[in-house]
């Protein structure tokens, strides 16, 4: 309410390793807003910090020090979730998406995703849907296998506008970005990467 972002680090929701710190997955709609908190110390199978499957707005957050035994160390999102003005740092997942595991129609705007770890998709793991990244920095994330910065599944569309992917590491392939493809009969299927031609992206030193 004051627009002083220093309060975010002072206003902490600590999950005490007893599940997802925040869960939004019933009948919430686009009027639902989680804003102005540090989300930390979550421990869950899906979405250690935030488990959101509603049309919510997640804004002005620091999501740090969370863990998922399966997917989405920092957060797992779906539906029409918007993630805006958020720092996602120092989270981990045993499976996919150290920072974010996302699908459906997730919009990620003015977000820093850094220093997260997982098996696949150290920064972001995209499993389906149309995902929009605008003014996003993905840096210093790591994956034991594929997609240090981003892992994008074959049935997803990923749009990038002014996105920086740098200094990420993968143990097998795709230090910066890894995409998958498959073939159903005569219809090949692959992740579609769409780069904005004006607000261009930078992918380097992965």
mmCIF file with all atom_site columns, N, CA, C and O in Angstrom, residues 17-65:
data_model
loop_
_atom_site.group_PDB
_atom_site.id
_atom_site.type_symbol
_atom_site.label_atom_id
_atom_site.label_alt_id
_atom_site.label_comp_id
_atom_site.label_asym_id
_atom_site.label_entity_id
_atom_site.label_seq_id
_atom_site.pdbx_PDB_ins_code
_atom_site.Cartn_x
_atom_site.Cartn_y
_atom_site.Cartn_z
_atom_site.occupancy
_atom_site.B_iso_or_equiv
_atom_site.pdbx_formal_charge
_atom_site.auth_seq_id
_atom_site.auth_comp_id
_atom_site.auth_asym_id
_atom_site.auth_atom_id
_atom_site.pdbx_PDB_model_num
ATOM 1   N N  . UNK A 1 17 ? 8.427   -26.032 6.701   1.00 0.00 ? 17 UNK A N  1
ATOM 2   C CA . UNK A 1 17 ? 8.613   -27.337 6.043   1.00 0.00 ? 17 UNK A CA 1
ATOM 3   C C  . UNK A 1 17 ? 7.437   -28.279 6.258   1.00 0.00 ? 17 UNK A C  1
ATOM 4   O O  . UNK A 1 17 ? 7.600   -29.500 6.333   1.00 0.00 ? 17 UNK A O  1
ATOM 5   N N  . UNK A 1 18 ? 6.210   -27.730 6.312   1.00 0.00 ? 18 UNK A N  1
ATOM 6   C CA . UNK A 1 18 ? 5.025   -28.547 6.568   1.00 0.00 ? 18 UNK A CA 1
ATOM 7   C C  . UNK A 1 18 ? 4.059   -28.590 5.394   1.00 0.00 ? 18 UNK A C  1
ATOM 8   O O  . UNK A 1 18 ? 2.870   -28.831 5.573   1.00 0.00 ? 18 UNK A O  1
ATOM 9   N N  . UNK A 1 19 ? 4.565   -28.335 4.180   1.00 0.00 ? 19 UNK A N  1
ATOM 10  C CA . UNK A 1 19 ? 3.713   -28.328 3.001   1.00 0.00 ? 19 UNK A CA 1
ATOM 11  C C  . UNK A 1 19 ? 3.969   -27.069 2.190   1.00 0.00 ? 19 UNK A C  1
ATOM 12  O O  . UNK A 1 19 ? 4.925   -26.321 2.454   1.00 0.00 ? 19 UNK A O  1
ATOM 13  N N  . UNK A 1 20 ? 3.129   -26.830 1.184   1.00 0.00 ? 20 UNK A N  1
ATOM 14  C CA . UNK A 1 20 ? 3.226   -25.585 0.422   1.00 0.00 ? 20 UNK A CA 1
ATOM 15  C C  . UNK A 1 20 ? 2.944   -24.413 1.352   1.00 0.00 ? 20 UNK A C  1
ATOM 16  O O  . UNK A 1 20 ? 2.015   -24.460 2.160   1.00 0.00 ? 20 UNK A O  1
ATOM 17  N N  . UNK A 1 21 ? 3.737   -23.353 1.224   1.00 0.00 ? 21 UNK A N  1
ATOM 18  C CA . UNK A 1 21 ? 3.539   -22.200 2.108   1.00 0.00 ? 21 UNK A CA 1
ATOM 19  C C  . UNK A 1 21 ? 2.182   -21.555 1.831   1.00 0.00 ? 21 UNK A C  1
ATOM 20  O O  . UNK A 1 21 ? 1.435   -21.222 2.747   1.00 0.00 ? 21 UNK A O  1
ATOM 21  N N  . UNK A 1 22 ? 1.852   -21.381 0.550   1.00 0.00 ? 22 UNK A N  1
ATOM 22  C CA . UNK A 1 22 ? 0.557   -20.809 0.151   1.00 0.00 ? 22 UNK A CA 1
ATOM 23  C C  . UNK A 1 22 ? -0.068  -21.717 -0.901  1.00 0.00 ? 22 UNK A C  1
ATOM 24  O O  . UNK A 1 22 ? 0.593   -22.099 -1.862  1.00 0.00 ? 22 UNK A O  1
ATOM 25  N N  . UNK A 1 23 ? -1.343  -22.062 -0.703  1.00 0.00 ? 23 UNK A N  1
ATOM 26  C CA . UNK A 1 23 ? -2.083  -22.860 -1.679  1.00 0.00 ? 23 UNK A CA 1
ATOM 27  C C  . UNK A 1 23 ? -3.301  -22.092 -2.152  1.00 0.00 ? 23 UNK A C  1
ATOM 28  O O  . UNK A 1 23 ? -4.090  -21.602 -1.345  1.00 0.00 ? 23 UNK A O  1
ATOM 29  N N  . UNK A 1 24 ? -3.434  -21.958 -3.480  1.00 0.00 ? 24 UNK A N  1
ATOM 30  C CA . UNK A 1 24 ? -4.579  -21.270 -4.088  1.00 0.00 ? 24 UNK A CA 1
ATOM 31  C C  . UNK A 1 24 ? -5.108  -22.212 -5.168  1.00 0.00 ? 24 UNK A C  1
ATOM 32  O O  . UNK A 1 24 ? -4.613  -22.221 -6.290  1.00 0.00 ? 24 UNK A O  1
ATOM 33  N N  . UNK A 1 25 ? -6.099  -23.030 -4.829  1.00 0.00 ? 25 UNK A N  1
ATOM 34  C CA . UNK A 1 25 ? -6.487  -24.057 -5.800  1.00 0.00 ? 25 UNK A CA 1
ATOM 35  C C  . UNK A 1 25 ? -7.954  -24.501 -5.714  1.00 0.00 ? 25 UNK A C  1
ATOM 36  O O  . UNK A 1 25 ? -8.295  -25.606 -6.121  1.00 0.00 ? 25 UNK A O  1
ATOM 37  N N  . UNK A 1 26 ? -8.813  -23.625 -5.197  1.00 0.00 ? 26 UNK A N  1
ATOM 38  C CA . UNK A 1 26 ? -10.217 -24.035 -5.112  1.00 0.00 ? 26 UNK A CA 1
ATOM 39  C C  . UNK A 1 26 ? -11.073 -23.192 -6.046  1.00 0.00 ? 26 UNK A C  1
ATOM 40  O O  . UNK A 1 26 ? -11.119 -23.438 -7.235  1.00 0.00 ? 26 UNK A O  1
ATOM 41  N N  . UNK A 1 27 ? -11.755 -22.168 -5.536  1.00 0.00 ? 27 UNK A N  1
ATOM 42  C CA . UNK A 1 27 ? -12.650 -21.385 -6.380  1.00 0.00 ? 27 UNK A CA 1
ATOM 43  C C  . UNK A 1 27 ? -12.211 -19.926 -6.507  1.00 0.00 ? 27 UNK A C  1
ATOM 44  O O  . UNK A 1 27 ? -13.007 -19.056 -6.837  1.00 0.00 ? 27 UNK A O  1
ATOM 45  N N  . UNK A 1 28 ? -10.924 -19.657 -6.278  1.00 0.00 ? 28 UNK A N  1
ATOM 46  C CA . UNK A 1 28 ? -10.429 -18.287 -6.416  1.00 0.00 ? 28 UNK A CA 1
ATOM 47  C C  . UNK A 1 28 ? -10.475 -17.860 -7.883  1.00 0.00 ? 28 UNK A C  1
ATOM 48  O O  . UNK A 1 28 ? -10.372 -18.687 -8.790  1.00 0.00 ? 28 UNK A O  1
ATOM 49  N N  . UNK A 1 29 ? -10.611 -16.551 -8.107  1.00 0.00 ? 29 UNK A N  1
ATOM 50  C CA . UNK A 1 29 ? -10.674 -16.045 -9.474  1.00 0.00 ? 29 UNK A CA 1
ATOM 51  C C  . UNK A 1 29 ? -9.658  -14.923 -9.660  1.00 0.00 ? 29 UNK A C  1
ATOM 52  O O  . UNK A 1 29 ? -8.746  -14.749 -8.849  1.00 0.00 ? 29 UNK A O  1
ATOM 53  N N  . UNK A 1 30 ? -9.793  -14.161 -10.727 1.00 0.00 ? 30 UNK A N  1
ATOM 54  C CA . UNK A 1 30 ? -8.815  -13.131 -11.069 1.00 0.00 ? 30 UNK A CA 1
ATOM 55  C C  . UNK A 1 30 ? -8.769  -11.981 -10.066 1.00 0.00 ? 30 UNK A C  1
ATOM 56  O O  . UNK A 1 30 ? -7.873  -11.146 -10.130 1.00 0.00 ? 30 UNK A O  1
ATOM 57  N N  . UNK A 1 31 ? -9.716  -11.909 -9.144  1.00 0.00 ? 31 UNK A N  1
ATOM 58  C CA . UNK A 1 31 ? -9.670  -10.871 -8.113  1.00 0.00 ? 31 UNK A CA 1
ATOM 59  C C  . UNK A 1 31 ? -8.776  -11.274 -6.938  1.00 0.00 ? 31 UNK A C  1
ATOM 60  O O  . UNK A 1 31 ? -8.520  -10.473 -6.041  1.00 0.00 ? 31 UNK A O  1
ATOM 61  N N  . UNK A 1 32 ? -8.285  -12.508 -6.944  1.00 0.00 ? 32 UNK A N  1
ATOM 62  C CA . UNK A 1 32 ? -7.421  -12.999 -5.869  1.00 0.00 ? 32 UNK A CA 1
ATOM 63  C C  . UNK A 1 32 ? -6.004  -12.497 -6.065  1.00 0.00 ? 32 UNK A C  1
ATOM 64  O O  . UNK A 1 32 ? -5.416  -12.690 -7.127  1.00 0.00 ? 32 UNK A O  1
ATOM 65  N N  . UNK A 1 33 ? -5.446  -11.850 -5.032  1.00 0.00 ? 33 UNK A N  1
ATOM 66  C CA . UNK A 1 33 ? -4.101  -11.272 -5.128  1.00 0.00 ? 33 UNK A CA 1
ATOM 67  C C  . UNK A 1 33 ? -3.282  -11.682 -3.909  1.00 0.00 ? 33 UNK A C  1
ATOM 68  O O  . UNK A 1 33 ? -3.738  -11.549 -2.772  1.00 0.00 ? 33 UNK A O  1
ATOM 69  N N  . UNK A 1 34 ? -2.082  -12.198 -4.162  1.00 0.00 ? 34 UNK A N  1
ATOM 70  C CA . UNK A 1 34 ? -1.094  -12.421 -3.108  1.00 0.00 ? 34 UNK A CA 1
ATOM 71  C C  . UNK A 1 34 ? 0.039   -11.449 -3.377  1.00 0.00 ? 34 UNK A C  1
ATOM 72  O O  . UNK A 1 34 ? 0.726   -11.552 -4.395  1.00 0.00 ? 34 UNK A O  1
ATOM 73  N N  . UNK A 1 35 ? 0.261   -10.496 -2.467  1.00 0.00 ? 35 UNK A N  1
ATOM 74  C CA . UNK A 1 35 ? 1.159   -9.381  -2.768  1.00 0.00 ? 35 UNK A CA 1
ATOM 75  C C  . UNK A 1 35 ? 1.941   -8.945  -1.534  1.00 0.00 ? 35 UNK A C  1
ATOM 76  O O  . UNK A 1 35 ? 1.375   -8.808  -0.446  1.00 0.00 ? 35 UNK A O  1
ATOM 77  N N  . UNK A 1 36 ? 3.252   -8.739  -1.730  1.00 0.00 ? 36 UNK A N  1
ATOM 78  C CA . UNK A 1 36 ? 4.044   -8.048  -0.719  1.00 0.00 ? 36 UNK A CA 1
ATOM 79  C C  . UNK A 1 36 ? 4.632   -8.919  0.369   1.00 0.00 ? 36 UNK A C  1
ATOM 80  O O  . UNK A 1 36 ? 4.894   -8.428  1.465   1.00 0.00 ? 36 UNK A O  1
ATOM 81  N N  . UNK A 1 37 ? 4.881   -10.212 0.087   1.00 0.00 ? 37 UNK A N  1
ATOM 82  C CA . UNK A 1 37 ? 5.413   -11.113 1.101   1.00 0.00 ? 37 UNK A CA 1
ATOM 83  C C  . UNK A 1 37 ? 6.706   -11.776 0.649   1.00 0.00 ? 37 UNK A C  1
ATOM 84  O O  . UNK A 1 37 ? 6.971   -11.898 -0.546  1.00 0.00 ? 37 UNK A O  1
ATOM 85  N N  . UNK A 1 38 ? 7.482   -12.245 1.625   1.00 0.00 ? 38 UNK A N  1
ATOM 86  C CA . UNK A 1 38 ? 8.517   -13.225 1.376   1.00 0.00 ? 38 UNK A CA 1
ATOM 87  C C  . UNK A 1 38 ? 7.937   -14.591 1.706   1.00 0.00 ? 38 UNK A C  1
ATOM 88  O O  . UNK A 1 38 ? 7.408   -14.804 2.809   1.00 0.00 ? 38 UNK A O  1
ATOM 89  N N  . UNK A 1 39 ? 8.014   -15.509 0.747   1.00 0.00 ? 39 UNK A N  1
ATOM 90  C CA . UNK A 1 39 ? 7.469   -16.864 0.893   1.00 0.00 ? 39 UNK A CA 1
ATOM 91  C C  . UNK A 1 39 ? 8.647   -17.810 1.023   1.00 0.00 ? 39 UNK A C  1
ATOM 92  O O  . UNK A 1 39 ? 9.455   -17.945 0.096   1.00 0.00 ? 39 UNK A O  1
ATOM 93  N N  . UNK A 1 40 ? 8.766   -18.497 2.162   1.00 0.00 ? 40 UNK A N  1
ATOM 94  C CA . UNK A 1 40 ? 9.967   -19.299 2.392   1.00 0.00 ? 40 UNK A CA 1
ATOM 95  C C  . UNK A 1 40 ? 9.691   -20.546 3.213   1.00 0.00 ? 40 UNK A C  1
ATOM 96  O O  . UNK A 1 40 ? 8.668   -20.650 3.908   1.00 0.00 ? 40 UNK A O  1
ATOM 97  N N  . UNK A 1 41 ? 10.636  -21.488 3.110   1.00 0.00 ? 41 UNK A N  1
ATOM 98  C CA . UNK A 1 41 ? 10.670  -22.692 3.954   1.00 0.00 ? 41 UNK A CA 1
ATOM 99  C C  . UNK A 1 41 ? 9.466   -23.602 3.705   1.00 0.00 ? 41 UNK A C  1
ATOM 100 O O  . UNK A 1 41 ? 8.959   -24.227 4.624   1.00 0.00 ? 41 UNK A O  1
ATOM 101 N N  . UNK A 1 42 ? 9.036   -23.671 2.440   1.00 0.00 ? 42 UNK A N  1
ATOM 102 C CA . UNK A 1 42 ? 7.999   -24.629 2.091   1.00 0.00 ? 42 UNK A CA 1
ATOM 103 C C  . UNK A 1 42 ? 8.600   -25.965 1.711   1.00 0.00 ? 42 UNK A C  1
ATOM 104 O O  . UNK A 1 42 ? 9.727   -26.049 1.208   1.00 0.00 ? 42 UNK A O  1
ATOM 105 N N  . UNK A 1 43 ? 7.842   -27.021 1.932   1.00 0.00 ? 43 UNK A N  1
ATOM 106 C CA . UNK A 1 43 ? 8.282   -28.380 1.594   1.00 0.00 ? 43 UNK A CA 1
ATOM 107 C C  . UNK A 1 43 ? 7.055   -29.179 1.193   1.00 0.00 ? 43 UNK A C  1
ATOM 108 O O  . UNK A 1 43 ? 6.183   -29.447 2.014   1.00 0.00 ? 43 UNK A O  1
ATOM 109 N N  . UNK A 1 44 ? 6.977   -29.519 -0.099  1.00 0.00 ? 44 UNK A N  1
ATOM 110 C CA . UNK A 1 44 ? 5.794   -30.219 -0.591  1.00 0.00 ? 44 UNK A CA 1
ATOM 111 C C  . UNK A 1 44 ? 6.160   -31.016 -1.826  1.00 0.00 ? 44 UNK A C  1
ATOM 112 O O  . UNK A 1 44 ? 7.230   -30.840 -2.414  1.00 0.00 ? 44 UNK A O  1
ATOM 113 N N  . UNK A 1 45 ? 5.263   -31.891 -2.257  1.00 0.00 ? 45 UNK A N  1
ATOM 114 C CA . UNK A 1 45 ? 5.473   -32.616 -3.499  1.00 0.00 ? 45 UNK A CA 1
ATOM 115 C C  . UNK A 1 45 ? 5.371   -31.680 -4.699  1.00 0.00 ? 45 UNK A C  1
ATOM 116 O O  . UNK A 1 45 ? 6.197   -31.728 -5.616  1.00 0.00 ? 45 UNK A O  1
ATOM 117 N N  . UNK A 1 46 ? 4.386   -30.795 -4.682  1.00 0.00 ? 46 UNK A N  1
ATOM 118 C CA . UNK A 1 46 ? 4.118   -29.886 -5.797  1.00 0.00 ? 46 UNK A CA 1
ATOM 119 C C  . UNK A 1 46 ? 3.999   -28.460 -5.279  1.00 0.00 ? 46 UNK A C  1
ATOM 120 O O  . UNK A 1 46 ? 3.138   -28.168 -4.448  1.00 0.00 ? 46 UNK A O  1
ATOM 121 N N  . UNK A 1 47 ? 4.876   -27.571 -5.755  1.00 0.00 ? 47 UNK A N  1
ATOM 122 C CA . UNK A 1 47 ? 4.799   -26.178 -5.340  1.00 0.00 ? 47 UNK A CA 1
ATOM 123 C C  . UNK A 1 47 ? 5.230   -25.967 -3.906  1.00 0.00 ? 47 UNK A C  1
ATOM 124 O O  . UNK A 1 47 ? 4.396   -25.732 -3.030  1.00 0.00 ? 47 UNK A O  1
ATOM 125 N N  . UNK A 1 48 ? 6.525   -26.038 -3.653  1.00 0.00 ? 48 UNK A N  1
ATOM 126 C CA . UNK A 1 48 ? 7.001   -25.880 -2.284  1.00 0.00 ? 48 UNK A CA 1
ATOM 127 C C  . UNK A 1 48 ? 6.644   -24.539 -1.689  1.00 0.00 ? 48 UNK A C  1
ATOM 128 O O  . UNK A 1 48 ? 6.156   -24.456 -0.563  1.00 0.00 ? 48 UNK A O  1
ATOM 129 N N  . UNK A 1 49 ? 6.877   -23.451 -2.451  1.00 0.00 ? 49 UNK A N  1
ATOM 130 C CA . UNK A 1 49 ? 6.534   -22.125 -1.946  1.00 0.00 ? 49 UNK A CA 1
ATOM 131 C C  . UNK A 1 49 ? 5.076   -21.782 -2.173  1.00 0.00 ? 49 UNK A C  1
ATOM 132 O O  . UNK A 1 49 ? 4.339   -21.463 -1.248  1.00 0.00 ? 49 UNK A O  1
ATOM 133 N N  . UNK A 1 50 ? 4.638   -21.844 -3.443  1.00 0.00 ? 50 UNK A N  1
ATOM 134 C CA . UNK A 1 50 ? 3.270   -21.497 -3.811  1.00 0.00 ? 50 UNK A CA 1
ATOM 135 C C  . UNK A 1 50 ? 2.717   -22.575 -4.735  1.00 0.00 ? 50 UNK A C  1
ATOM 136 O O  . UNK A 1 50 ? 3.360   -22.950 -5.716  1.00 0.00 ? 50 UNK A O  1
ATOM 137 N N  . UNK A 1 51 ? 1.532   -23.050 -4.421  1.00 0.00 ? 51 UNK A N  1
ATOM 138 C CA . UNK A 1 51 ? 0.827   -24.028 -5.249  1.00 0.00 ? 51 UNK A CA 1
ATOM 139 C C  . UNK A 1 51 ? -0.455  -23.359 -5.726  1.00 0.00 ? 51 UNK A C  1
ATOM 140 O O  . UNK A 1 51 ? -1.421  -23.251 -4.985  1.00 0.00 ? 51 UNK A O  1
ATOM 141 N N  . UNK A 1 52 ? -0.458  -22.849 -6.962  1.00 0.00 ? 52 UNK A N  1
ATOM 142 C CA . UNK A 1 52 ? -1.556  -22.002 -7.435  1.00 0.00 ? 52 UNK A CA 1
ATOM 143 C C  . UNK A 1 52 ? -2.149  -22.556 -8.722  1.00 0.00 ? 52 UNK A C  1
ATOM 144 O O  . UNK A 1 52 ? -1.478  -22.598 -9.761  1.00 0.00 ? 52 UNK A O  1
ATOM 145 N N  . UNK A 1 53 ? -3.420  -22.938 -8.686  1.00 0.00 ? 53 UNK A N  1
ATOM 146 C CA . UNK A 1 53 ? -4.124  -23.478 -9.849  1.00 0.00 ? 53 UNK A CA 1
ATOM 147 C C  . UNK A 1 53 ? -5.421  -22.716 -10.077 1.00 0.00 ? 53 UNK A C  1
ATOM 148 O O  . UNK A 1 53 ? -6.443  -23.287 -10.491 1.00 0.00 ? 53 UNK A O  1
ATOM 149 N N  . UNK A 1 54 ? -5.395  -21.427 -9.791  1.00 0.00 ? 54 UNK A N  1
ATOM 150 C CA . UNK A 1 54 ? -6.527  -20.539 -10.006 1.00 0.00 ? 54 UNK A CA 1
ATOM 151 C C  . UNK A 1 54 ? -6.058  -19.300 -10.756 1.00 0.00 ? 54 UNK A C  1
ATOM 152 O O  . UNK A 1 54 ? -4.861  -19.080 -10.934 1.00 0.00 ? 54 UNK A O  1
ATOM 153 N N  . UNK A 1 55 ? -7.000  -18.465 -11.179 1.00 0.00 ? 55 UNK A N  1
ATOM 154 C CA . UNK A 1 55 ? -6.679  -17.269 -11.970 1.00 0.00 ? 55 UNK A CA 1
ATOM 155 C C  . UNK A 1 55 ? -6.221  -16.125 -11.070 1.00 0.00 ? 55 UNK A C  1
ATOM 156 O O  . UNK A 1 55 ? -6.791  -15.037 -11.074 1.00 0.00 ? 55 UNK A O  1
ATOM 157 N N  . UNK A 1 56 ? -5.178  -16.367 -10.294 1.00 0.00 ? 56 UNK A N  1
ATOM 158 C CA . UNK A 1 56 ? -4.751  -15.394 -9.289  1.00 0.00 ? 56 UNK A CA 1
ATOM 159 C C  . UNK A 1 56 ? -3.631  -14.510 -9.808  1.00 0.00 ? 56 UNK A C  1
ATOM 160 O O  . UNK A 1 56 ? -2.960  -14.805 -10.789 1.00 0.00 ? 56 UNK A O  1
ATOM 161 N N  . UNK A 1 57 ? -3.418  -13.398 -9.110  1.00 0.00 ? 57 UNK A N  1
ATOM 162 C CA . UNK A 1 57 ? -2.287  -12.500 -9.339  1.00 0.00 ? 57 UNK A CA 1
ATOM 163 C C  . UNK A 1 57 ? -1.294  -12.680 -8.194  1.00 0.00 ? 57 UNK A C  1
ATOM 164 O O  . UNK A 1 57 ? -1.636  -12.499 -7.021  1.00 0.00 ? 57 UNK A O  1
ATOM 165 N N  . UNK A 1 58 ? -0.053  -13.050 -8.532  1.00 0.00 ? 58 UNK A N  1
ATOM 166 C CA . UNK A 1 58 ? 1.031   -13.167 -7.567  1.00 0.00 ? 58 UNK A CA 1
ATOM 167 C C  . UNK A 1 58 ? 2.009   -12.045 -7.852  1.00 0.00 ? 58 UNK A C  1
ATOM 168 O O  . UNK A 1 58 ? 2.660   -12.042 -8.905  1.00 0.00 ? 58 UNK A O  1
ATOM 169 N N  . UNK A 1 59 ? 2.121   -11.069 -6.952  1.00 0.00 ? 59 UNK A N  1
ATOM 170 C CA . UNK A 1 59 ? 2.930   -9.892  -7.273  1.00 0.00 ? 59 UNK A CA 1
ATOM 171 C C  . UNK A 1 59 ? 3.728   -9.402  -6.078  1.00 0.00 ? 59 UNK A C  1
ATOM 172 O O  . UNK A 1 59 ? 3.360   -9.624  -4.922  1.00 0.00 ? 59 UNK A O  1
ATOM 173 N N  . UNK A 1 60 ? 4.831   -8.722  -6.384  1.00 0.00 ? 60 UNK A N  1
ATOM 174 C CA . UNK A 1 60 ? 5.699   -8.120  -5.366  1.00 0.00 ? 60 UNK A CA 1
ATOM 175 C C  . UNK A 1 60 ? 6.028   -9.125  -4.270  1.00 0.00 ? 60 UNK A C  1
ATOM 176 O O  . UNK A 1 60 ? 5.826   -8.875  -3.074  1.00 0.00 ? 60 UNK A O  1
ATOM 177 N N  . UNK A 1 61 ? 6.574   -10.252 -4.690  1.00 0.00 ? 61 UNK A N  1
ATOM 178 C CA . UNK A 1 61 ? 6.935   -11.328 -3.764  1.00 0.00 ? 61 UNK A CA 1
ATOM 179 C C  . UNK A 1 61 ? 8.407   -11.665 -3.893  1.00 0.00 ? 61 UNK A C  1
ATOM 180 O O  . UNK A 1 61 ? 9.020   -11.461 -4.936  1.00 0.00 ? 61 UNK A O  1
ATOM 181 N N  . UNK A 1 62 ? 8.970   -12.194 -2.814  1.00 0.00 ? 62 UNK A N  1
ATOM 182 C CA . UNK A 1 62 ? 10.248  -12.885 -2.852  1.00 0.00 ? 62 UNK A CA 1
ATOM 183 C C  . UNK A 1 62 ? 9.957   -14.334 -2.478  1.00 0.00 ? 62 UNK A C  1
ATOM 184 O O  . UNK A 1 62 ? 9.439   -14.609 -1.390  1.00 0.00 ? 62 UNK A O  1
ATOM 185 N N  . UNK A 1 63 ? 10.253  -15.257 -3.380  1.00 0.00 ? 63 UNK A N  1
ATOM 186 C CA . UNK A 1 63 ? 10.004  -16.683 -3.152  1.00 0.00 ? 63 UNK A CA 1
ATOM 187 C C  . UNK A 1 63 ? 11.365  -17.355 -3.053  1.00 0.00 ? 63 UNK A C  1
ATOM 188 O O  . UNK A 1 63 ? 12.081  -17.490 -4.049  1.00 0.00 ? 63 UNK A O  1
ATOM 189 N N  . UNK A 1 64 ? 11.740  -17.783 -1.854  1.00 0.00 ? 64 UNK A N  1
ATOM 190 C CA . UNK A 1 64 ? 13.110  -18.246 -1.637  1.00 0.00 ? 64 UNK A CA 1
ATOM 191 C C  . UNK A 1 64 ? 13.170  -19.370 -0.612  1.00 0.00 ? 64 UNK A C  1
ATOM 192 O O  . UNK A 1 64 ? 12.371  -19.419 0.336   1.00 0.00 ? 64 UNK A O  1
ATOM 193 N N  . UNK A 1 65 ? 14.100  -20.287 -0.811  1.00 0.00 ? 65 UNK A N  1
ATOM 194 C CA . UNK A 1 65 ? 14.358  -21.334 0.173   1.00 0.00 ? 65 UNK A CA 1
ATOM 195 C C  . UNK A 1 65 ? 13.235  -22.337 0.306   1.00 0.00 ? 65 UNK A C  1
ATOM 196 O O  . UNK A 1 65 ? 12.993  -22.841 1.409   1.00 0.00 ? 65 UNK A O  1
#
